[in-house]
Coordinates of C-alpha atoms and ligand atoms in Angstrom, one line a residue:
M90 CA 34.2 -95.7 -57.0
V91 CA 34.9 -97.7 -60.1
D92 CA 37.4 -96.1 -62.5
I93 CA 35.1 -96.2 -65.4
V94 CA 37.4 -94.5 -67.8
Q95 CA 40.0 -97.3 -67.2
V96 CA 37.3 -99.9 -67.7
I97 CA 36.2 -98.5 -71.1
K98 CA 39.9 -98.0 -72.2
D99 CA 40.6 -101.7 -71.4
R100 CA 37.5 -102.8 -73.2
D101 CA 37.8 -100.6 -76.3
P102 CA 41.4 -99.3 -76.4
N103 CA 41.0 -97.5 -79.8
E104 CA 38.0 -95.3 -78.9
R105 CA 40.0 -92.2 -78.0
E106 CA 37.2 -89.6 -78.5
F107 CA 34.7 -91.7 -76.5
H108 CA 37.3 -92.0 -73.6
Q109 CA 37.7 -88.2 -73.7
A110 CA 33.9 -87.5 -73.5
V111 CA 33.3 -90.0 -70.7
G112 CA 36.3 -88.8 -68.8
E113 CA 35.1 -85.2 -68.8
V114 CA 31.6 -86.1 -67.6
M115 CA 32.8 -88.5 -64.9
E116 CA 35.2 -85.9 -63.5
S117 CA 32.2 -83.5 -63.1
V118 CA 29.8 -86.0 -61.6
A119 CA 32.1 -87.7 -59.1
P120 CA 30.8 -85.5 -56.2
V121 CA 27.2 -86.5 -57.2
I122 CA 28.0 -90.2 -57.2
E123 CA 29.8 -89.7 -53.9
Q124 CA 26.5 -88.5 -52.4
H125 CA 24.3 -91.1 -53.9
P126 CA 25.0 -94.7 -52.9
E127 CA 21.9 -95.8 -54.7
Y128 CA 23.5 -94.9 -58.0
R129 CA 26.5 -97.1 -57.2
R130 CA 24.3 -100.0 -56.1
A131 CA 22.3 -99.8 -59.4
R132 CA 25.6 -99.7 -61.3
I133 CA 24.4 -96.6 -63.1
I134 CA 27.9 -95.6 -64.2
E135 CA 28.7 -99.0 -65.8
R136 CA 25.3 -98.9 -67.5
I137 CA 25.4 -95.3 -68.8
V138 CA 28.6 -95.8 -70.7
E139 CA 27.3 -98.8 -72.6
P140 CA 25.1 -98.0 -75.5
D141 CA 21.6 -99.5 -75.4
R142 CA 22.4 -100.8 -78.9
V143 CA 24.9 -100.2 -81.8
I144 CA 23.7 -100.9 -85.3
M145 CA 26.4 -101.2 -87.9
F146 CA 25.8 -102.0 -91.6
R147 CA 27.1 -102.1 -95.1
V148 CA 26.1 -99.3 -97.4
P149 CA 26.7 -100.3 -101.1
W150 CA 25.9 -97.8 -103.9
V151 CA 26.8 -97.2 -107.5
D152 CA 28.7 -94.0 -108.5
D153 CA 28.2 -92.0 -111.7
K154 CA 30.8 -94.0 -113.5
G155 CA 28.8 -97.2 -112.8
D156 CA 31.4 -98.5 -110.2
V157 CA 30.2 -100.1 -107.0
Q158 CA 31.2 -98.2 -103.8
V159 CA 31.0 -99.6 -100.3
N160 CA 30.7 -97.5 -97.1
R161 CA 29.9 -98.3 -93.5
G162 CA 26.8 -97.1 -91.8
F163 CA 26.1 -96.8 -88.1
R164 CA 23.4 -95.8 -85.6
V165 CA 24.4 -95.7 -81.9
E166 CA 21.2 -95.8 -79.8
M167 CA 22.9 -94.6 -76.5
N168 CA 20.1 -94.1 -74.0
N169 CA 16.3 -93.7 -74.1
A170 CA 15.6 -93.2 -70.4
I171 CA 13.8 -89.8 -70.9
G172 CA 12.5 -90.1 -74.5
P173 CA 13.0 -91.7 -77.9
Y174 CA 16.6 -91.7 -79.2
K175 CA 17.4 -88.4 -80.8
G176 CA 20.5 -87.1 -82.5
G177 CA 22.1 -86.3 -85.8
L178 CA 23.7 -88.3 -88.6
R179 CA 27.2 -87.4 -89.7
F180 CA 28.6 -88.1 -93.1
H181 CA 32.4 -87.6 -93.0
P182 CA 35.4 -89.8 -93.9
S183 CA 36.6 -89.6 -90.3
V184 CA 33.4 -91.2 -88.9
N185 CA 34.0 -94.4 -86.8
L186 CA 32.5 -96.0 -83.7
S187 CA 34.6 -93.9 -81.3
I188 CA 33.4 -90.6 -82.7
L189 CA 29.7 -91.7 -82.9
K190 CA 29.8 -93.1 -79.3
F191 CA 31.3 -89.8 -78.1
L192 CA 28.7 -87.9 -79.9
G193 CA 25.9 -90.2 -78.7
F194 CA 27.1 -89.9 -75.1
E195 CA 27.2 -86.1 -75.3
Q196 CA 23.8 -86.1 -76.8
V197 CA 22.2 -87.9 -73.9
F198 CA 23.1 -85.2 -71.4
K199 CA 22.6 -82.3 -73.9
N200 CA 19.1 -83.5 -74.7
A201 CA 18.4 -83.8 -70.9
L202 CA 19.2 -80.1 -70.5
T203 CA 16.7 -79.0 -73.2
T204 CA 13.6 -79.5 -71.0
L205 CA 12.2 -81.7 -73.8
P206 CA 11.6 -85.5 -73.6
M207 CA 14.4 -86.8 -75.8
G208 CA 16.9 -89.6 -75.3
G209 CA 20.3 -89.7 -77.0
G210 CA 21.7 -91.3 -80.2
K211 CA 24.0 -90.5 -83.1
G212 CA 24.7 -92.2 -86.4
G213 CA 26.3 -91.7 -89.8
S214 CA 28.8 -93.0 -92.2
D215 CA 32.4 -92.7 -93.4
F216 CA 30.9 -91.5 -96.8
D217 CA 32.4 -88.2 -98.0
P218 CA 29.8 -86.0 -99.7
K219 CA 32.6 -83.7 -101.0
G220 CA 32.9 -83.8 -104.7
K221 CA 29.9 -86.2 -105.2
S222 CA 27.1 -85.3 -107.6
D223 CA 23.5 -84.9 -106.3
N224 CA 22.7 -88.2 -107.8
E225 CA 25.5 -90.0 -106.1
V226 CA 24.5 -88.4 -102.8
M227 CA 20.9 -89.5 -103.4
R228 CA 21.8 -93.1 -104.2
F229 CA 24.0 -93.2 -101.1
C230 CA 21.2 -91.8 -98.9
Q231 CA 18.8 -94.3 -100.3
S232 CA 21.1 -97.3 -99.7
F233 CA 21.8 -96.0 -96.1
M234 CA 18.1 -95.7 -95.3
A235 CA 17.3 -99.1 -96.9
E236 CA 18.9 -100.6 -93.8
L237 CA 18.4 -97.9 -91.2
F238 CA 14.6 -97.7 -91.6
R239 CA 14.2 -101.0 -89.6
Y240 CA 15.5 -99.4 -86.5
I241 CA 14.0 -95.9 -86.4
G242 CA 10.5 -94.3 -86.1
P243 CA 8.8 -91.2 -84.6
N244 CA 8.5 -92.9 -81.2
T245 CA 11.7 -94.9 -81.3
D246 CA 14.6 -93.1 -82.8
V247 CA 14.5 -89.7 -84.7
P248 CA 17.7 -88.9 -86.6
A249 CA 18.6 -85.4 -87.9
G250 CA 21.6 -83.6 -89.6
D251 CA 25.1 -83.0 -88.4
I252 CA 28.4 -82.6 -90.4
G253 CA 27.8 -83.4 -94.0
V254 CA 24.0 -83.9 -93.5
G255 CA 21.9 -80.9 -94.3
A256 CA 18.5 -80.3 -96.0
R257 CA 19.5 -82.1 -99.2
E258 CA 20.5 -85.3 -97.5
I259 CA 17.5 -85.2 -95.1
G260 CA 15.2 -84.9 -98.1
Y261 CA 16.7 -88.0 -99.8
L262 CA 16.7 -90.0 -96.5
F263 CA 13.0 -89.0 -95.8
G264 CA 11.9 -89.9 -99.4
M265 CA 13.3 -93.4 -99.0
Y266 CA 11.9 -93.9 -95.5
K267 CA 8.5 -92.9 -96.8
K268 CA 8.7 -95.2 -99.8
L269 CA 9.8 -98.2 -97.7
T270 CA 7.2 -97.8 -94.9
N271 CA 4.4 -96.1 -96.8
E272 CA 4.1 -93.7 -93.8
F273 CA 4.4 -89.9 -93.7
T274 CA 5.7 -89.3 -90.1
G275 CA 8.1 -87.2 -88.2
V276 CA 10.8 -89.8 -88.3
L277 CA 13.6 -87.3 -89.2
T278 CA 14.0 -83.6 -88.2
G279 CA 15.6 -80.8 -90.1
K280 CA 13.0 -81.4 -92.9
S281 CA 12.1 -78.7 -95.3
V282 CA 9.3 -76.5 -94.1
N283 CA 6.9 -77.4 -96.9
W284 CA 6.9 -81.1 -96.0
G285 CA 6.9 -81.1 -92.2
G286 CA 10.0 -79.2 -91.1
S287 CA 10.0 -76.5 -88.5
L288 CA 10.8 -72.9 -89.2
M289 CA 14.0 -71.8 -87.5
R290 CA 15.5 -75.4 -87.4
P291 CA 18.4 -74.4 -89.8
E292 CA 19.2 -71.3 -87.7
A293 CA 18.7 -73.0 -84.3
T294 CA 22.1 -74.3 -83.4
G295 CA 24.0 -71.1 -84.4
Y296 CA 21.4 -68.7 -83.0
G297 CA 21.2 -70.8 -79.8
S298 CA 25.0 -70.7 -79.3
V299 CA 24.8 -66.9 -79.5
Y300 CA 21.8 -66.7 -77.1
F301 CA 23.8 -68.8 -74.7
A302 CA 26.8 -66.5 -75.1
A303 CA 24.6 -63.5 -74.4
E304 CA 23.3 -65.2 -71.2
M305 CA 26.9 -65.8 -70.0
L306 CA 27.9 -62.2 -70.7
N307 CA 24.7 -61.0 -69.0
S308 CA 25.9 -62.7 -65.8
R309 CA 28.8 -60.2 -65.9
N310 CA 26.5 -57.3 -67.0
Q311 CA 27.9 -57.2 -70.5
T312 CA 26.4 -57.6 -74.0
L313 CA 27.7 -58.8 -77.4
E314 CA 27.5 -55.3 -78.9
G315 CA 30.8 -54.3 -80.3
K316 CA 32.6 -57.5 -79.4
V317 CA 35.1 -58.9 -81.9
C318 CA 34.4 -62.6 -82.5
L319 CA 36.3 -65.5 -84.0
V320 CA 34.0 -68.1 -85.6
S321 CA 35.4 -71.4 -87.0
G322 CA 33.8 -73.6 -89.7
S323 CA 31.6 -72.2 -92.5
G324 CA 28.8 -74.7 -92.5
N325 CA 25.3 -74.6 -90.9
V326 CA 26.4 -73.7 -87.4
A327 CA 29.1 -71.2 -88.3
Q328 CA 26.8 -69.4 -90.8
F329 CA 23.9 -68.8 -88.4
T330 CA 26.2 -68.0 -85.5
T331 CA 27.7 -65.3 -87.7
E332 CA 24.2 -64.1 -88.8
K333 CA 23.0 -63.7 -85.2
L334 CA 26.3 -62.1 -84.0
I335 CA 26.0 -59.5 -86.8
E336 CA 22.3 -58.8 -85.8
L337 CA 23.4 -58.2 -82.2
G338 CA 26.1 -55.7 -83.2
A339 CA 29.2 -57.9 -82.8
K340 CA 32.0 -58.1 -85.4
V341 CA 32.9 -61.5 -86.8
V342 CA 36.4 -61.6 -88.3
T343 CA 37.1 -65.3 -89.1
L344 CA 35.6 -68.4 -90.8
S345 CA 37.2 -71.6 -91.9
D346 CA 36.9 -75.1 -93.4
S347 CA 39.1 -78.1 -93.2
S348 CA 41.6 -76.6 -95.7
G349 CA 42.1 -73.2 -94.0
S350 CA 40.7 -70.0 -92.5
I351 CA 40.0 -66.4 -93.6
Y352 CA 40.7 -63.4 -91.4
D353 CA 38.7 -60.3 -92.4
E354 CA 39.7 -57.4 -90.1
E355 CA 36.9 -55.2 -91.4
G356 CA 34.3 -57.7 -90.3
I357 CA 32.1 -60.1 -92.2
D358 CA 28.9 -58.2 -92.8
R359 CA 25.5 -59.4 -94.1
E360 CA 26.5 -59.1 -97.8
K361 CA 29.7 -61.1 -97.2
L362 CA 27.8 -63.7 -95.2
E363 CA 25.4 -64.1 -98.1
F364 CA 28.3 -64.8 -100.4
V365 CA 29.6 -67.5 -97.9
K366 CA 26.1 -69.1 -97.8
I367 CA 25.9 -69.4 -101.6
L368 CA 29.6 -70.5 -101.8
K369 CA 29.1 -73.3 -99.2
N370 CA 25.5 -74.3 -99.6
I371 CA 24.9 -74.0 -103.3
R372 CA 28.2 -74.0 -105.1
R373 CA 29.8 -76.3 -102.4
G374 CA 33.1 -74.4 -102.8
R375 CA 35.9 -73.7 -100.4
I376 CA 36.2 -70.8 -97.9
G377 CA 39.5 -69.8 -99.5
E378 CA 37.5 -68.3 -102.4
Y379 CA 36.3 -65.6 -100.0
V380 CA 39.6 -63.6 -100.6
D381 CA 39.1 -63.6 -104.4
I382 CA 36.0 -61.5 -103.8
Y383 CA 37.1 -59.6 -100.7
P384 CA 40.9 -59.1 -101.3
N385 CA 41.4 -57.2 -98.0
A386 CA 40.8 -60.4 -96.1
V387 CA 43.7 -62.9 -95.7
Y388 CA 43.5 -66.7 -96.2
T389 CA 45.8 -69.1 -94.4
A390 CA 45.9 -72.7 -95.3
I391 CA 46.1 -75.3 -92.5
T392 CA 48.4 -78.3 -92.7
P393 CA 48.6 -81.3 -90.5
E394 CA 52.1 -80.4 -89.3
M395 CA 50.9 -77.1 -87.7
E396 CA 51.1 -77.1 -83.9
Y397 CA 48.4 -74.6 -83.6
N398 CA 45.6 -73.2 -85.7
P399 CA 46.2 -69.6 -86.8
L400 CA 42.5 -69.0 -86.7
W401 CA 42.6 -68.8 -82.9
D402 CA 45.6 -66.4 -82.9
H403 CA 43.9 -63.1 -83.5
R404 CA 43.0 -60.3 -81.1
A405 CA 39.3 -60.8 -80.1
D406 CA 36.8 -60.8 -77.3
C407 CA 34.8 -64.0 -78.0
A408 CA 35.2 -67.3 -79.8
F409 CA 32.6 -69.6 -81.3
P410 CA 34.2 -72.9 -82.4
S411 CA 31.7 -74.3 -84.9
A412 CA 33.5 -76.9 -87.0
T413 CA 34.5 -80.1 -85.3
Q414 CA 35.9 -82.0 -82.3
N415 CA 39.3 -81.1 -80.8
E416 CA 39.8 -78.1 -83.0
I417 CA 41.2 -76.1 -80.0
N418 CA 44.3 -77.7 -78.5
G419 CA 46.3 -76.5 -75.5
K420 CA 48.4 -74.1 -77.6
D421 CA 45.2 -72.7 -79.3
A422 CA 43.5 -72.2 -75.9
Q423 CA 46.6 -70.3 -74.6
N424 CA 46.6 -68.1 -77.8
L425 CA 43.0 -67.3 -77.3
V426 CA 43.6 -66.2 -73.7
N427 CA 46.7 -64.2 -74.6
N428 CA 44.7 -62.4 -77.3
G429 CA 42.1 -61.2 -74.9
V430 CA 39.3 -63.7 -75.5
A431 CA 37.1 -63.9 -72.4
L432 CA 34.2 -66.0 -73.7
I433 CA 33.9 -69.3 -75.6
S434 CA 30.6 -70.7 -76.7
E435 CA 30.9 -74.1 -78.4
G436 CA 28.7 -74.5 -81.4
A437 CA 30.6 -77.7 -82.3
N438 CA 30.6 -80.9 -80.1
M439 CA 33.7 -81.2 -77.9
P440 CA 35.8 -78.7 -80.0
T441 CA 38.2 -78.1 -77.1
A442 CA 40.7 -80.7 -76.1
P443 CA 41.0 -81.4 -72.3
E444 CA 44.3 -79.3 -72.0
G445 CA 42.4 -76.4 -73.5
V446 CA 39.5 -76.7 -71.1
D447 CA 41.9 -76.6 -68.2
I448 CA 43.4 -73.4 -69.6
F449 CA 40.0 -71.7 -69.9
M450 CA 39.1 -72.8 -66.4
D451 CA 42.4 -71.5 -64.9
N452 CA 41.9 -68.1 -66.6
G453 CA 38.3 -67.5 -65.5
I454 CA 37.0 -67.6 -69.1
L455 CA 33.2 -67.7 -69.6
Y456 CA 33.2 -71.1 -71.1
G457 CA 30.0 -72.6 -72.5
P458 CA 30.6 -76.3 -73.3
G459 CA 28.9 -77.8 -76.4
K460 CA 26.3 -79.8 -74.6
A461 CA 24.9 -76.6 -73.2
A462 CA 25.8 -74.0 -75.8
N463 CA 24.8 -75.9 -79.0
A464 CA 21.7 -77.5 -77.6
G465 CA 19.5 -75.1 -79.5
G466 CA 19.6 -77.3 -82.6
V467 CA 18.3 -80.4 -81.0
S468 CA 15.8 -78.3 -79.0
V469 CA 14.2 -77.0 -82.2
S470 CA 14.3 -80.6 -83.5
G471 CA 12.3 -81.5 -80.4
L472 CA 9.9 -78.6 -81.3
E473 CA 9.7 -80.0 -84.9
M474 CA 8.6 -83.4 -83.4
T475 CA 6.0 -81.6 -81.3
Q476 CA 4.6 -79.8 -84.3
N477 CA 4.6 -83.0 -86.4
S478 CA 2.6 -84.8 -83.6
M479 CA 0.1 -82.0 -83.5
R480 CA 0.0 -81.8 -87.3
L481 CA 0.4 -78.0 -87.3
S482 CA 3.3 -75.6 -87.7
W483 CA 4.3 -72.6 -85.5
T484 CA 5.4 -69.2 -86.8
R485 CA 9.0 -68.2 -86.9
E486 CA 8.4 -65.9 -84.0
E487 CA 6.8 -68.6 -81.9
V488 CA 9.7 -71.1 -82.5
D489 CA 12.4 -68.4 -81.8
N490 CA 10.7 -67.4 -78.6
R491 CA 10.7 -71.0 -77.4
L492 CA 14.3 -71.4 -78.5
Q493 CA 15.3 -68.3 -76.5
M494 CA 13.4 -69.5 -73.5
I495 CA 15.1 -72.9 -73.7
M496 CA 18.6 -71.4 -73.9
R497 CA 17.9 -69.2 -70.9
S498 CA 16.6 -72.2 -69.0
I499 CA 19.7 -74.3 -69.9
H500 CA 21.9 -71.4 -68.7
K501 CA 20.0 -71.2 -65.4
T502 CA 20.0 -74.9 -64.9
C503 CA 23.8 -75.1 -65.4
T504 CA 24.4 -72.1 -63.1
E505 CA 22.3 -73.5 -60.3
A506 CA 23.8 -77.1 -60.5
A507 CA 27.3 -75.7 -60.5
E508 CA 26.5 -73.6 -57.4
Q509 CA 24.8 -76.5 -55.7
Y510 CA 28.0 -78.6 -56.1
G511 CA 30.4 -75.9 -55.0
K512 CA 31.6 -74.9 -58.5
P513 CA 30.1 -71.5 -59.1
G514 CA 30.5 -70.2 -62.7
N515 CA 31.7 -73.6 -64.0
Y516 CA 29.3 -74.4 -66.9
V517 CA 31.1 -77.7 -67.6
A518 CA 30.3 -79.0 -64.1
G519 CA 26.8 -77.5 -64.2
A520 CA 25.9 -79.0 -67.6
N521 CA 27.3 -82.4 -66.8
I522 CA 25.8 -82.6 -63.3
A523 CA 22.3 -81.4 -64.3
G524 CA 22.1 -83.6 -67.4
F525 CA 23.4 -86.6 -65.5
I526 CA 21.0 -86.3 -62.6
K527 CA 18.0 -86.1 -64.8
V528 CA 18.9 -89.2 -66.9
V529 CA 20.1 -91.4 -64.1
N530 CA 17.0 -90.7 -61.9
A531 CA 14.9 -91.9 -64.8
M532 CA 17.1 -95.0 -65.2
L533 CA 16.6 -95.8 -61.5
D534 CA 12.8 -95.5 -61.9
H535 CA 12.9 -98.0 -64.7
G536 CA 14.7 -100.7 -62.8
V537 CA 17.6 -102.8 -64.2
V538 CA 16.8 -102.9 -67.9
Ligands
NDP852 P1 28.4 -78.7 -91.7 O1 28.7 -79.9 -92.5 O2 27.4 -77.8 -92.2 O3 29.8 -77.8 -91.6 C1 30.9 -78.3 -91.0 C2 32.0 -77.3 -91.1 O4 33.1 -77.7 -90.3 C3 32.6 -77.1 -92.5 O5 33.0 -75.8 -92.6 C4 33.7 -78.1 -92.5 O6 34.7 -77.8 -93.4 C5 34.2 -78.0 -91.1 N1 34.9 -79.2 -90.7 C6 34.3 -80.4 -90.7 N2 35.2 -81.4 -90.3 C7 36.4 -80.7 -90.1 C8 37.6 -81.1 -89.7 N3 37.9 -82.4 -89.5 N4 38.6 -80.2 -89.6 C9 38.3 -78.9 -89.9 N5 37.1 -78.4 -90.2 C10 36.2 -79.3 -90.4 O7 28.2 -79.1 -90.2 P2 27.5 -78.3 -89.0 O8 27.7 -76.9 -89.2 O9 26.1 -78.8 -88.9 O10 28.3 -78.9 -87.8 C11 29.4 -78.2 -87.2 C12 29.6 -78.7 -85.8 O11 28.5 -78.4 -85.0 C13 29.8 -80.2 -85.6 O12 30.7 -80.4 -84.5 C14 28.4 -80.7 -85.2 O13 28.5 -81.9 -84.5 C15 28.0 -79.5 -84.3 N6 26.5 -79.4 -84.1 C16 25.7 -79.3 -85.2 C17 24.3 -79.2 -85.0 C18 23.4 -79.0 -86.1 O14 22.2 -78.7 -85.8 N7 23.8 -79.0 -87.4 C19 23.8 -79.2 -83.7 C20 24.7 -79.2 -82.6 C21 26.1 -79.4 -82.9 P3 34.8 -78.7 -94.8 O15 33.7 -78.0 -95.7 O16 36.2 -78.5 -95.3 O17 34.4 -80.1 -94.4
2IT853 O1 24.8 -82.5 -82.2 C1 23.6 -82.2 -82.3 O2 22.9 -81.8 -81.3 C2 22.9 -82.3 -83.6 N1 23.6 -82.6 -84.6 C3 21.5 -82.1 -83.8 C4 20.7 -83.3 -83.4 C5 19.2 -83.2 -83.7 O3 18.6 -84.2 -83.5 O4 18.7 -82.2 -84.1

């Protein structure tokens, strides 16, 4: 079998995150490829690691002082074997091709698990929305869409939100798309409910991650009630993960942002969560301000020299990493295990570095990888596309029921695929294998294209 990780390292030596994501999937699917000579003959592996298309463009805009700023925009259209490209847009200074290729690659398999017909893509920009005025964000979004609109469409490629892209940005992007094309279509998901959005889309990733955790616990006859939980991040995914955990009787004791984390031993209740939502979504403040209002909580700043993140070093039962990639290194994973954490449900994409994954596996942790655990977000995006096509909107209850059904189905699919390939209880193997088989069989059906 071709050593595809070596091939992509030789070809694009700087794409560290992409190498990591491909390496993990390839390790899981090696036994599948072993059993399928037709995959090797059709060079499926060589084809699946190469994006269908990468679009890269200049995004010039004018800031409030009247100065011209220039950012870089991207859309990676990774694979459309089972449906139109689908996946979020990330606006963050760290965004580069490696990160978007890793996210696009993960998205292909994640979307295949959802039961809905969606291919995989990802895009974004190195634009940093922090500290920008609403008008600056609007002008940036308009310039970004002035180029992206040529490549997307409701049956071609349907972007959504991710880090730094929420309801405000989706609004500005949609407004510009509508103006340029003179069409009102479901070209983006995560829209506001009064102009084509789906109820429950904002909640879907966080709620879905908790539903997946509940399914994993159920396999050991346990529930979330009374469990002490560590949540990282304080954005969309972290907020709604916390909300659902509170509803199910768990106690959330941490939240964070890129500057540091808070530990509230008494638990973050509904009122405190409401404060966090206003702080982060409306005032766009920092999580450190939590301790000004709730002085019994402790804030710890994080610095680049730190070898481990103090957030993962508290006694707890479950952890929900919901900020960003590689936020749990080997030392963090060992701290989690030493502190009694027995379940990890990844709201973020690839939050655990490979050394950490090995530690979770060696310790029999219930470990739900991002492409399974956080698939609730893109699933409800898929349901938003369905509602847009039908020109109607479902109730909150209807969407939530479908989300729960999808998360149960993903759990079952992962469990069965893992068992079939001799890896019972290994959700990483199960998710990678099940997603991979669905996509590559479609690619085989379509011939060499
Ligand atoms: P938001 O922008 O709403 O929130 C991101 C949170 O993560 C913020 O608290 C942010 O802190 C923190 N964060 C971002 N980058 C870093 C970093 N480099 N180091 C430490 N903390 C960081 O994004 P989302 O909540 O939507 O996304 C969170 C994760 O979930 C991402 O990995 C995303 O890919 C994944 N995801 C999101 C989905 C969605 O539907 N939104 C769906 C599936 C997965 P700060 O404010 O300091 O930047
Ligand atoms: O990583 C992800 O799945 C997302 N950011 C959501 C993508 C989507 O199309 O809703």
